[in-house]
Coordinates of C-alpha atoms in Angstrom, one line a residue:
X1 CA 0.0 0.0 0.0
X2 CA 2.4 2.7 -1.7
X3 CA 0.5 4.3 -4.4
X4 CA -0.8 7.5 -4.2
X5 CA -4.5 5.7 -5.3
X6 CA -4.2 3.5 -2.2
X7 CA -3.0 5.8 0.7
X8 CA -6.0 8.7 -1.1
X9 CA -8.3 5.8 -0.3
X10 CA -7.4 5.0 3.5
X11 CA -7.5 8.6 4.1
X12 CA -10.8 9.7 2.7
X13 CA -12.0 6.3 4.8
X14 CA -10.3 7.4 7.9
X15 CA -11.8 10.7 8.0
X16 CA -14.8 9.2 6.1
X17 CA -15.8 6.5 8.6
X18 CA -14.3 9.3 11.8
X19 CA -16.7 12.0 10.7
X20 CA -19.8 9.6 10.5
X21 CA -19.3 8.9 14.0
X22 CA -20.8 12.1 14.7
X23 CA -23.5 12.5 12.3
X24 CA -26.0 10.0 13.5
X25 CA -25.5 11.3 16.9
X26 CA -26.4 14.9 15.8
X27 CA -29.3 14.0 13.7
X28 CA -31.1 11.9 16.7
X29 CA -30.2 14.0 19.8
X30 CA -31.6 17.0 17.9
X31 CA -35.2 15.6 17.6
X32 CA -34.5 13.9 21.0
X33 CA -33.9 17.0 23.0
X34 CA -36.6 18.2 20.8
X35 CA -39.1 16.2 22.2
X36 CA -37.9 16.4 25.5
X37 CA -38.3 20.1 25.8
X38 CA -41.9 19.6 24.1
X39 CA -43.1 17.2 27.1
X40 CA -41.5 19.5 29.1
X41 CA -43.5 22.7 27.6
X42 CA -47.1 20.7 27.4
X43 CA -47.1 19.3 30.6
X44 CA -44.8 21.4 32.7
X45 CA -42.9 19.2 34.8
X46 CA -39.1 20.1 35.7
X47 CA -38.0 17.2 35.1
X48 CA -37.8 16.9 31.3
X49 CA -36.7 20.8 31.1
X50 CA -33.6 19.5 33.0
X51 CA -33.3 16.7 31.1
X52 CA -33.6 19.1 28.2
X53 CA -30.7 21.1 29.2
X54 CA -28.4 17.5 29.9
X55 CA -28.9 15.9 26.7
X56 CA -28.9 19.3 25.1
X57 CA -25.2 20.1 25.9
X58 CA -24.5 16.9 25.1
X59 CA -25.9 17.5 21.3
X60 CA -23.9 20.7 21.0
X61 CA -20.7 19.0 21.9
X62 CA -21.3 16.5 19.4
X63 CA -22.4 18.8 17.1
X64 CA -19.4 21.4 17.3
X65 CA -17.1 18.2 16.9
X66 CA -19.1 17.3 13.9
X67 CA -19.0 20.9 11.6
X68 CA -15.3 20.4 12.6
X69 CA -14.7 16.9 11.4
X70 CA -16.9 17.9 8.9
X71 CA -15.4 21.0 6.8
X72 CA -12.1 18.6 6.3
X73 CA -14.7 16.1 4.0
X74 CA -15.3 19.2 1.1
X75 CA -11.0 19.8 0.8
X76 CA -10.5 15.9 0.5
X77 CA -12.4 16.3 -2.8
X78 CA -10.0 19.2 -4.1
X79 CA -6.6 17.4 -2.2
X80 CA -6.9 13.3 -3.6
X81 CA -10.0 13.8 -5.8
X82 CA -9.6 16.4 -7.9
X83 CA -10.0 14.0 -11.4
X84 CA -13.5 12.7 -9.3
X85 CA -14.5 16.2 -8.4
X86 CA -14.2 17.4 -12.0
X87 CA -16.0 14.5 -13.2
X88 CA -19.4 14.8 -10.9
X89 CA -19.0 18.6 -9.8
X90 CA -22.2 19.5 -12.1
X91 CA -24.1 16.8 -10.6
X92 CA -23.1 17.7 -7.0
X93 CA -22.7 21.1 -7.3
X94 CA -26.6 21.4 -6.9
X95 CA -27.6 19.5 -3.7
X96 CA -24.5 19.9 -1.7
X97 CA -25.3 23.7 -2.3
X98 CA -28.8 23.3 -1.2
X99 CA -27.7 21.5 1.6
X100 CA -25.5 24.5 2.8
X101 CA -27.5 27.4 2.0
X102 CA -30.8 25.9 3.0
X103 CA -30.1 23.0 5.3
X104 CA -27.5 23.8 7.5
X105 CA -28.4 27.4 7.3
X106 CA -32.0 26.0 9.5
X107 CA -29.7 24.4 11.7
X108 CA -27.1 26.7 12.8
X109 CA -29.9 29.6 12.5
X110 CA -32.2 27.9 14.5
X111 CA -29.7 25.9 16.8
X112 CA -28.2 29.7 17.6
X113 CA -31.6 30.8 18.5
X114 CA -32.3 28.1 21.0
X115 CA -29.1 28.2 22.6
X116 CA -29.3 32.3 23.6
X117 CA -33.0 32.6 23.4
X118 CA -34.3 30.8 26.6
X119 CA -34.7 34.1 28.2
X120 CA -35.4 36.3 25.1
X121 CA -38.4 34.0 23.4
X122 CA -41.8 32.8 24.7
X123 CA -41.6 29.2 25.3
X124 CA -43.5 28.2 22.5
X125 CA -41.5 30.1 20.2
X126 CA -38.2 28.6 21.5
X127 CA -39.4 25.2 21.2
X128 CA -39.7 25.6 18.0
X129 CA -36.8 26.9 17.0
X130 CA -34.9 23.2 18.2
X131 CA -37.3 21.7 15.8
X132 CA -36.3 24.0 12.8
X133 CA -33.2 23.2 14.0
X134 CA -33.8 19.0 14.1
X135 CA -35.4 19.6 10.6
X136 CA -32.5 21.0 9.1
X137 CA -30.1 18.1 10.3
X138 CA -32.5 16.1 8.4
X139 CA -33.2 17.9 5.1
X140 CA -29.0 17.9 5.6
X141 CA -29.0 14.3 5.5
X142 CA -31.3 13.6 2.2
X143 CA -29.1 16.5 0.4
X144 CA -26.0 14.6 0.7
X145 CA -27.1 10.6 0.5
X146 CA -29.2 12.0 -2.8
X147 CA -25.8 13.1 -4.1
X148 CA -23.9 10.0 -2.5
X149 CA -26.6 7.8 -4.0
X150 CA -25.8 9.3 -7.5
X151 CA -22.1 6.8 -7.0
X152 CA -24.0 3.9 -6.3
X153 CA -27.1 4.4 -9.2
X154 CA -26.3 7.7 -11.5
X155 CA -29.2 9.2 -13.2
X156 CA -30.7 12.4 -14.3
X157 CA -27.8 13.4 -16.2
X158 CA -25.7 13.0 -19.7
X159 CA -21.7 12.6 -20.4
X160 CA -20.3 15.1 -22.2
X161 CA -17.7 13.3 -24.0
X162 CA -15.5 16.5 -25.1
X163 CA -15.2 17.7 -21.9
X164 CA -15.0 13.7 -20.3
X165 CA -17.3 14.6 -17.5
X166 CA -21.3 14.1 -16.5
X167 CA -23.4 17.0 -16.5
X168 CA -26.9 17.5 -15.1
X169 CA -29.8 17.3 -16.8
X170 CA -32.6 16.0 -14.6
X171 CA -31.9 17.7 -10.8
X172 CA -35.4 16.3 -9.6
X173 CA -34.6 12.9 -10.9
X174 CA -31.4 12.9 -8.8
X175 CA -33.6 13.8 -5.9
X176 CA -35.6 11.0 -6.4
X177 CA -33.6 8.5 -7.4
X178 CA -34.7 5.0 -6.1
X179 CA -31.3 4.6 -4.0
X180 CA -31.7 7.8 -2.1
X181 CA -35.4 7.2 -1.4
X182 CA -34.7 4.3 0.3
X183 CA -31.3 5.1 1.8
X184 CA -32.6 8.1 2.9
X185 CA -35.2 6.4 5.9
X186 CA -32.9 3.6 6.2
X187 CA -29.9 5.8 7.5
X188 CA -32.4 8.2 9.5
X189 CA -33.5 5.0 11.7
X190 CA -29.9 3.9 11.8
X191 CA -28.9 7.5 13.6
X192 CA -32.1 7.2 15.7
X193 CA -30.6 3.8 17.3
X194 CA -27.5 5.7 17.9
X195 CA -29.4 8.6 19.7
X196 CA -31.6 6.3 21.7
X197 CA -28.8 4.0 22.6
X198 CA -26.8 7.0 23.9
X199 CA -29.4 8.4 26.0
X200 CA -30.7 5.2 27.4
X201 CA -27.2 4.0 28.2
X202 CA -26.6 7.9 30.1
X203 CA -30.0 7.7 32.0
X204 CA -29.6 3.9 32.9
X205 CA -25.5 4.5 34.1
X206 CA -27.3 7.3 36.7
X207 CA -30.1 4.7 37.8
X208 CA -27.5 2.3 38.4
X209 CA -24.4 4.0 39.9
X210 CA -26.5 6.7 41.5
X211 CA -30.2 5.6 41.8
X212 CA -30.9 8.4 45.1
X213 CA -30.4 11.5 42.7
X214 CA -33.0 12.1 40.1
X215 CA -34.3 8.4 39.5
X216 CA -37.7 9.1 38.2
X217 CA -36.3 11.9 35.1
X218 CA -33.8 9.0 34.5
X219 CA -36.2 6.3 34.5
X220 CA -38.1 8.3 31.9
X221 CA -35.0 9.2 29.8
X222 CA -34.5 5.7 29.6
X223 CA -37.2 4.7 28.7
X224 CA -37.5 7.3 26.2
X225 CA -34.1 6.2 24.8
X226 CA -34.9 2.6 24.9
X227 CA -38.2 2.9 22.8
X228 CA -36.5 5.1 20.2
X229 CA -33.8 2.4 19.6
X230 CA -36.5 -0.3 19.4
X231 CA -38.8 1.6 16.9
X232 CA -36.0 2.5 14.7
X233 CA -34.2 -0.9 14.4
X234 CA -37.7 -2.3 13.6
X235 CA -37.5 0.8 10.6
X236 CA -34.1 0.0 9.8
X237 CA -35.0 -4.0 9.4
X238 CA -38.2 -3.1 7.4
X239 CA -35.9 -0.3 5.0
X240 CA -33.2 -2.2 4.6
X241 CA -35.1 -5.4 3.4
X242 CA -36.2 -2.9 0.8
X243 CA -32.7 -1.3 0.1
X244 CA -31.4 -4.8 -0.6
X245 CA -34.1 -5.3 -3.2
X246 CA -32.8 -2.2 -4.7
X247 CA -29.3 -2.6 -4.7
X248 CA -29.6 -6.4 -6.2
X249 CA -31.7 -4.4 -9.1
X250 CA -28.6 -1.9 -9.5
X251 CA -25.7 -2.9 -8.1
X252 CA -26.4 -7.1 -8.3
X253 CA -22.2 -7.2 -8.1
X254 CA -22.9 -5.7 -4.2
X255 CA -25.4 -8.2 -3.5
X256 CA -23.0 -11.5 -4.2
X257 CA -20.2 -9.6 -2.7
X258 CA -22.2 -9.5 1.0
X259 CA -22.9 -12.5 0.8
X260 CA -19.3 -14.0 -1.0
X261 CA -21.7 -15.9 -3.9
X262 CA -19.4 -17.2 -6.6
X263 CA -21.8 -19.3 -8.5
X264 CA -25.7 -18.0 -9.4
X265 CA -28.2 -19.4 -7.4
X266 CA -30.9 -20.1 -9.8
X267 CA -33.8 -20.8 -6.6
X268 CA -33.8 -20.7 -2.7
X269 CA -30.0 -19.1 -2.5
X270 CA -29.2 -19.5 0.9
X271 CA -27.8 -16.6 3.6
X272 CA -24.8 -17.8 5.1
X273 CA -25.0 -16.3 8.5
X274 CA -21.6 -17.9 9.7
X275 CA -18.7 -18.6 6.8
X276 CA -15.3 -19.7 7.0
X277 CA -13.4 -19.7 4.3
X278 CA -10.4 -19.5 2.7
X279 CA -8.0 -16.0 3.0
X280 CA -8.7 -14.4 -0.1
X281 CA -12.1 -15.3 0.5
X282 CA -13.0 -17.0 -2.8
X283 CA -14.0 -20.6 -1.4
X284 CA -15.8 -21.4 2.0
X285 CA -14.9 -24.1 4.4
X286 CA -17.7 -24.1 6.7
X287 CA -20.8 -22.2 6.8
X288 CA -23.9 -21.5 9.2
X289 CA -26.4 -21.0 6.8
X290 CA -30.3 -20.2 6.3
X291 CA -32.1 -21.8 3.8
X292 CA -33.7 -19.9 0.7
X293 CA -33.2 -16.2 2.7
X294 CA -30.5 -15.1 0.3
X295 CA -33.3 -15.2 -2.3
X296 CA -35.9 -13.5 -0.4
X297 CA -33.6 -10.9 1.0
X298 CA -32.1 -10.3 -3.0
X299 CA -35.5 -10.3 -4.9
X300 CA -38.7 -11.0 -2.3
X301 CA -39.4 -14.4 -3.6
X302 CA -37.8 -17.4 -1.8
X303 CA -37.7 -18.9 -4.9
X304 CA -35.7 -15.9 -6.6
X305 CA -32.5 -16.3 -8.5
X306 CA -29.3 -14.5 -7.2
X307 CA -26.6 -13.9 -9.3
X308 CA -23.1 -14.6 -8.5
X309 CA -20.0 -12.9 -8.9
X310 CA -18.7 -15.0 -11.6
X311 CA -20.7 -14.2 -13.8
X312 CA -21.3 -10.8 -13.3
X313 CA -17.9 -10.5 -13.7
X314 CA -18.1 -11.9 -17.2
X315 CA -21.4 -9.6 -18.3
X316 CA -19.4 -6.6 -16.7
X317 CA -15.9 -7.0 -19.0
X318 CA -18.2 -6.7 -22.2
X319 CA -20.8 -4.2 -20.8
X320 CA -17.2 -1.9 -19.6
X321 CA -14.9 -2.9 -21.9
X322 CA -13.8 0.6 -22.6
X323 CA -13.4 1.2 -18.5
X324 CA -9.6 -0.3 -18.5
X325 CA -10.9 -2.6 -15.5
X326 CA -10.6 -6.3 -15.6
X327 CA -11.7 -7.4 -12.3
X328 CA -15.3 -6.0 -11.6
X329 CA -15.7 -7.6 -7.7
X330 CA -15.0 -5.3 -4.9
X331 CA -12.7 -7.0 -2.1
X332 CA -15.3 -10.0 -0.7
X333 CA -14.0 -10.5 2.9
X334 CA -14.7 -6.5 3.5
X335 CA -18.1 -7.0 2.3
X336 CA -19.0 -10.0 3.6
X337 CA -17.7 -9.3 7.1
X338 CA -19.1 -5.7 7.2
X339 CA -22.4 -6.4 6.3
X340 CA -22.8 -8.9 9.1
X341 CA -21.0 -6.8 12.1
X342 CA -23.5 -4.4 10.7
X343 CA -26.8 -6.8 11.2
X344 CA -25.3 -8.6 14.0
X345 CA -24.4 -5.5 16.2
X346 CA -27.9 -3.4 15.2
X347 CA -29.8 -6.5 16.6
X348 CA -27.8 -6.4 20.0
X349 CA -28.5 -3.2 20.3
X350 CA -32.1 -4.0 19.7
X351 CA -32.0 -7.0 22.5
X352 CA -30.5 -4.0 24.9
X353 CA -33.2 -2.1 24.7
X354 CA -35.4 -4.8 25.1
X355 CA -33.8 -5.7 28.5
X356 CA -34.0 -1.8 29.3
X357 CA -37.0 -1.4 29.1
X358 CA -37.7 -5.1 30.3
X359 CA -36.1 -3.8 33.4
X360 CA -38.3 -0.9 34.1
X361 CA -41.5 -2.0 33.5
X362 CA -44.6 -1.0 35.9
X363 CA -42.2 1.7 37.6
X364 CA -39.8 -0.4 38.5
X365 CA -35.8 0.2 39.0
X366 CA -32.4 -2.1 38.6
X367 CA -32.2 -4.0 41.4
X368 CA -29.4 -2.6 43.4
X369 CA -26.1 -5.0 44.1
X370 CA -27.7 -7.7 41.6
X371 CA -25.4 -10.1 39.8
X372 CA -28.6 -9.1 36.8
X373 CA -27.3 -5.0 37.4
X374 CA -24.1 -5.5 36.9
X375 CA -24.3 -7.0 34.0
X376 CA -27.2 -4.5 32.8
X377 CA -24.6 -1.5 33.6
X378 CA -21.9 -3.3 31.6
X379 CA -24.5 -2.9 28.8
X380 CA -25.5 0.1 29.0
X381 CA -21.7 1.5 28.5
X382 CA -21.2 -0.4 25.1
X383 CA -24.9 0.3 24.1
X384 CA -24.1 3.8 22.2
X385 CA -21.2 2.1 20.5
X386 CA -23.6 -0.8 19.2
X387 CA -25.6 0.8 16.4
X388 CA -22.6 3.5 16.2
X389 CA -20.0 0.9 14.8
X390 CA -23.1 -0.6 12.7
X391 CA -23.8 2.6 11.3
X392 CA -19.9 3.0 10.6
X393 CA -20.1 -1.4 8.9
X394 CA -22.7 -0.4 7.1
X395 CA -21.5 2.9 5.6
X396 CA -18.4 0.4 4.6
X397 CA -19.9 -2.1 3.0
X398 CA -21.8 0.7 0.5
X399 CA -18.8 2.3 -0.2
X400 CA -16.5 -0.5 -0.8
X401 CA -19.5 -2.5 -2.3
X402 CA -19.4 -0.3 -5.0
X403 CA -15.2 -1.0 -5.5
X404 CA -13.6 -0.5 -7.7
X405 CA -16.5 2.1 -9.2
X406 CA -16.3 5.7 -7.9
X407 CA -19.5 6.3 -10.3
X408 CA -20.8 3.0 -10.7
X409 CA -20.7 1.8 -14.3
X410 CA -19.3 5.3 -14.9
X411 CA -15.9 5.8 -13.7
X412 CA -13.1 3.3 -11.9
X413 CA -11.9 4.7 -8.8
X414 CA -8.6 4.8 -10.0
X415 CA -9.1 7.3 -12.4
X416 CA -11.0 9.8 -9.7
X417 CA -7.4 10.2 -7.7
X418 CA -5.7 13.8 -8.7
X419 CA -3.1 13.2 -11.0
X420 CA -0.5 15.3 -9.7
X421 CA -0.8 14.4 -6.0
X422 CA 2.4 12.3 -4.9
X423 CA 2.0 9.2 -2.2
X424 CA 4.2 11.2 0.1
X425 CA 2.2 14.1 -0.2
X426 CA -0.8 11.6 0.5
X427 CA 1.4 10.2 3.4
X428 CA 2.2 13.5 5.1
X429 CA -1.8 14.7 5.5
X430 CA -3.0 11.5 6.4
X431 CA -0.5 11.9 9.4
X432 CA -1.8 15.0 9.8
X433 CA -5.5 14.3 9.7
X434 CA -5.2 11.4 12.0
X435 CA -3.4 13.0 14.6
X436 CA -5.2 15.6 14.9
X437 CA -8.6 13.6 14.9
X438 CA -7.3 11.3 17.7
X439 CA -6.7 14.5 20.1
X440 CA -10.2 15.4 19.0
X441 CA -11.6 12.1 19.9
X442 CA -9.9 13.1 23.5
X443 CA -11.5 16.4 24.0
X444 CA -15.1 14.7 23.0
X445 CA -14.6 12.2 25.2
X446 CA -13.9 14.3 28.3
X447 CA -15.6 16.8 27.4
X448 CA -19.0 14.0 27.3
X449 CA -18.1 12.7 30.6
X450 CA -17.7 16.0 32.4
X451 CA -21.2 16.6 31.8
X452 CA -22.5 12.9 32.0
X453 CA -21.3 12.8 35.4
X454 CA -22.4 16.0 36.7
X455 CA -25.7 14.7 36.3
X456 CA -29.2 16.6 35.9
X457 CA -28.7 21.1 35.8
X458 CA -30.9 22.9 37.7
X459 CA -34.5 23.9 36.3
X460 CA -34.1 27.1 35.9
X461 CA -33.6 28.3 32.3
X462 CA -30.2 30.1 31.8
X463 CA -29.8 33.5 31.3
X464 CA -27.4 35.1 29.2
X465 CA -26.3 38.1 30.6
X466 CA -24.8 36.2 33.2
X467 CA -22.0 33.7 32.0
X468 CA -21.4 31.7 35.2
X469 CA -23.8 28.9 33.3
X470 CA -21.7 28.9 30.5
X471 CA -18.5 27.3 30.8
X472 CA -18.3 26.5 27.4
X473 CA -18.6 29.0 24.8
X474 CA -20.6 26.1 22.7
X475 CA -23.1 25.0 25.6
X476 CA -25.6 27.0 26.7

């Protein structure tokens, strides 16, 4: 791993797969704290306003680590890409534009207006500026999968072969094309498991280590958290059954890569749940497998053919034979392993809530000095990283799904790297990047667990002429 192609790839997936970490988070606390301030401004009872304020500096830590992280994502187009960039800039141009004039405008407008106007607005009005705010992470969201969902399925546009680049002709039907309609709800229930894990897992760790303070707003947060999580991993089952429909109709090379099928399966293609096989992945040894599901998964008939890489590999050299590529199949353990730690860790997550809420049924609370509560704490702490890292699998497997295609069907990812960008050069950012993104990882952290521990504020809104509530010029 020496060529300027290769390192170009590792760092736009370092920063890639480190910036993602945030997004999910941002785009569920928002509507979370949203709804927490809303119970709080219907029925009046302190305890969700303070719960409000908790989770609320938690979202604006997250989010302030997330417009940093962020910003690095647009130069990595212009440093590694600029062959890529050229290629697709008409496309993109206009819904990564709409996404930052319209979009993120609601949010950081609206976000800005919550934070300094809890004193200055009527409480009705400041409720509904977090919700603009929520809104706009969303409409954020849809903006860029619709252009991201261009790479996987490209439509609404023509090549212009003089100037060796697409160029849009149909904006709407990039909007609505069928891979960002689906992908769209799919990832929006993935980064509502995130949000509800996190806030479940804070509200249980206070019920558990300290059930005297504040047990009854915990045991709501928790349950609050806990539900979310369940609802959106019953979304994200139900959308991704119909993403994988869609993806074997477009991209049927993805399909047989996730599940490492060589050979078509003409009826009742298994899902191997379990595989091992050999190291380059191209023969299995032993596998845990589940009859005819492969078929229902691929094309909603149990009966339905699934076609393998093999011979997709064959249709693909004469459909491309001008791309220069000769191996169409993206790199199989990577698929196959990434799409399962993605399934395997959202469903844990799932059973976690379940046991949550399980646990604090009828008004009950965890059982203090139980062998049961110690293992209940234990997960609670990895439940926020549970449908994070399957957010982060899943994000893998689409991306290197599509290998070695940075368009699909359109243009090889070897020929989006900039031409004139040397592997030292390459080196010498990625150095840079990751450094600097693991001493941010340290100031989230801490920054996090200050607040985590310090428990539930007090009730009382914070006023802004005074800054004693405001220790950090981010959290309100």
């Amino acid at each position: 791993m020496d060529t300027a192609l290769d390192l170009a790839r590792w760092q736009f997936g370092i920063t890639t797969v480190y910036h993602f970490l945030f997004v999910p988070m941002t785009i569920s606390l928002a509507f979370l704290v949203a709804i927490m301030q809303t119970v709080w401004w219907r029925t009046g009872n302190e305890q969700w306003l303070r719960l409000t304020r908790l989770f609320g500096k938690l979202f604006l830590i997250n989010f302030a680590m997330g417009i940093v992280t962020g910003i690095v994502q647009e130069f990595q187009f212009g440093m590694n890409w600029s062959s890529y960039s050229r290629f697709v800039g008409d496309i993109f141009g206009a819904p990564l534009a709409i996404e930052g004039l319209l979009a993120f405008f609601l949010e950081s407008t609206f976000l800005g207006l919550w934070i300094f106007g809890w004193d200055r607005l009527k409480p009705g009005l400041h409720l509904m500026t977090i919700w603009i705010a929520a809104i706009g992470t969303a409409l954020s969201a849809y903006f860029i999968l619709a252009a991201n969902s261009f790479m996987q399925n490209p439509v609404g546009y023509t090549m212009n072969a003089e100037r060796g680049r697409a160029e849009l002709t149909d904006f709407m039907a990039v909007l609505t094309n069928k891979v960002a309609l689906i992908t769209v709800p799919h990832t929006l229930f993935a980064a509502f498991m995130v949000g509800g894990g996190f806030v479940a897992a804070v509200a249980m760790w206070h019920l558990i280590r300290r059930p005297e303070r504040d047990a009854d707003a915990f045991r709501g947060a928790a349950r609050l958290g806990a539900v979310t999580l369940l609802i959106a991993g019953i979304g994200v089952v139900i959308t991704g059954d119909i993403q994988g429909k869609v993806m074997t109709e477009v991209q049927p090379m993805k399909m047989a890569a996730a599940e490492a099928l060589y050979e078509d399966a003409d009826e009742c293609a298994p899902f191997s749940v379990f595989t091992i096989g050999t190291l380059d992945g191209s023969k299995p040894l032993w596998s845990l497998e589940v009859p005819c599901l492969l078929s229902q998964l691929a094309t909603g008939s149990f009966d339905g053919e699934v076609r393998g890489i093999n011979s997709l590999n064959a249709e693909y050299a004469e459909t491309y034979a001008d791309s220069g590529l000769t191996d169409f199949s993206p790199n199989i353990p990577v698929t196959y392993w990434s799409f399962r730690l993605m399934m395997g860790l959202g469903f844990a997550a799932m059973a976690a809530s379940a046991w949550i809420l399980w646990t604090l049924r009828k008004g009950r609370l965890p059982r203090q000095g139980a062998r049961s509560t110690r293992w209940l704490l234990a997960t609670a702490i990895v439940l926020p990283l549970l449908p994070l890292f399957a957010n982060s699998f899943g994000w893998i497997f689409t991306e290197m799904g599509r290998q070695p295609w940075v368009v699909f069907g359109l243009m090889p990812t070897e020929a989006g790297v900039s031409p004139s960008v040397s592997a030292a050069q390459v080196w010498t950012s990625m150095i840079g990047f990751t450094l600097l993104y693991g001493a941010l990882a340290v100031v989230e952290v801490k920054l996090l667990l200050r607040y985590i521990g310090k428990g539930l504020p007090d009730a009382n809104p914070p006023r802004h002429d005074d800054d004693s509530d405001r220790p950090l010029a981010f959290a309100y």
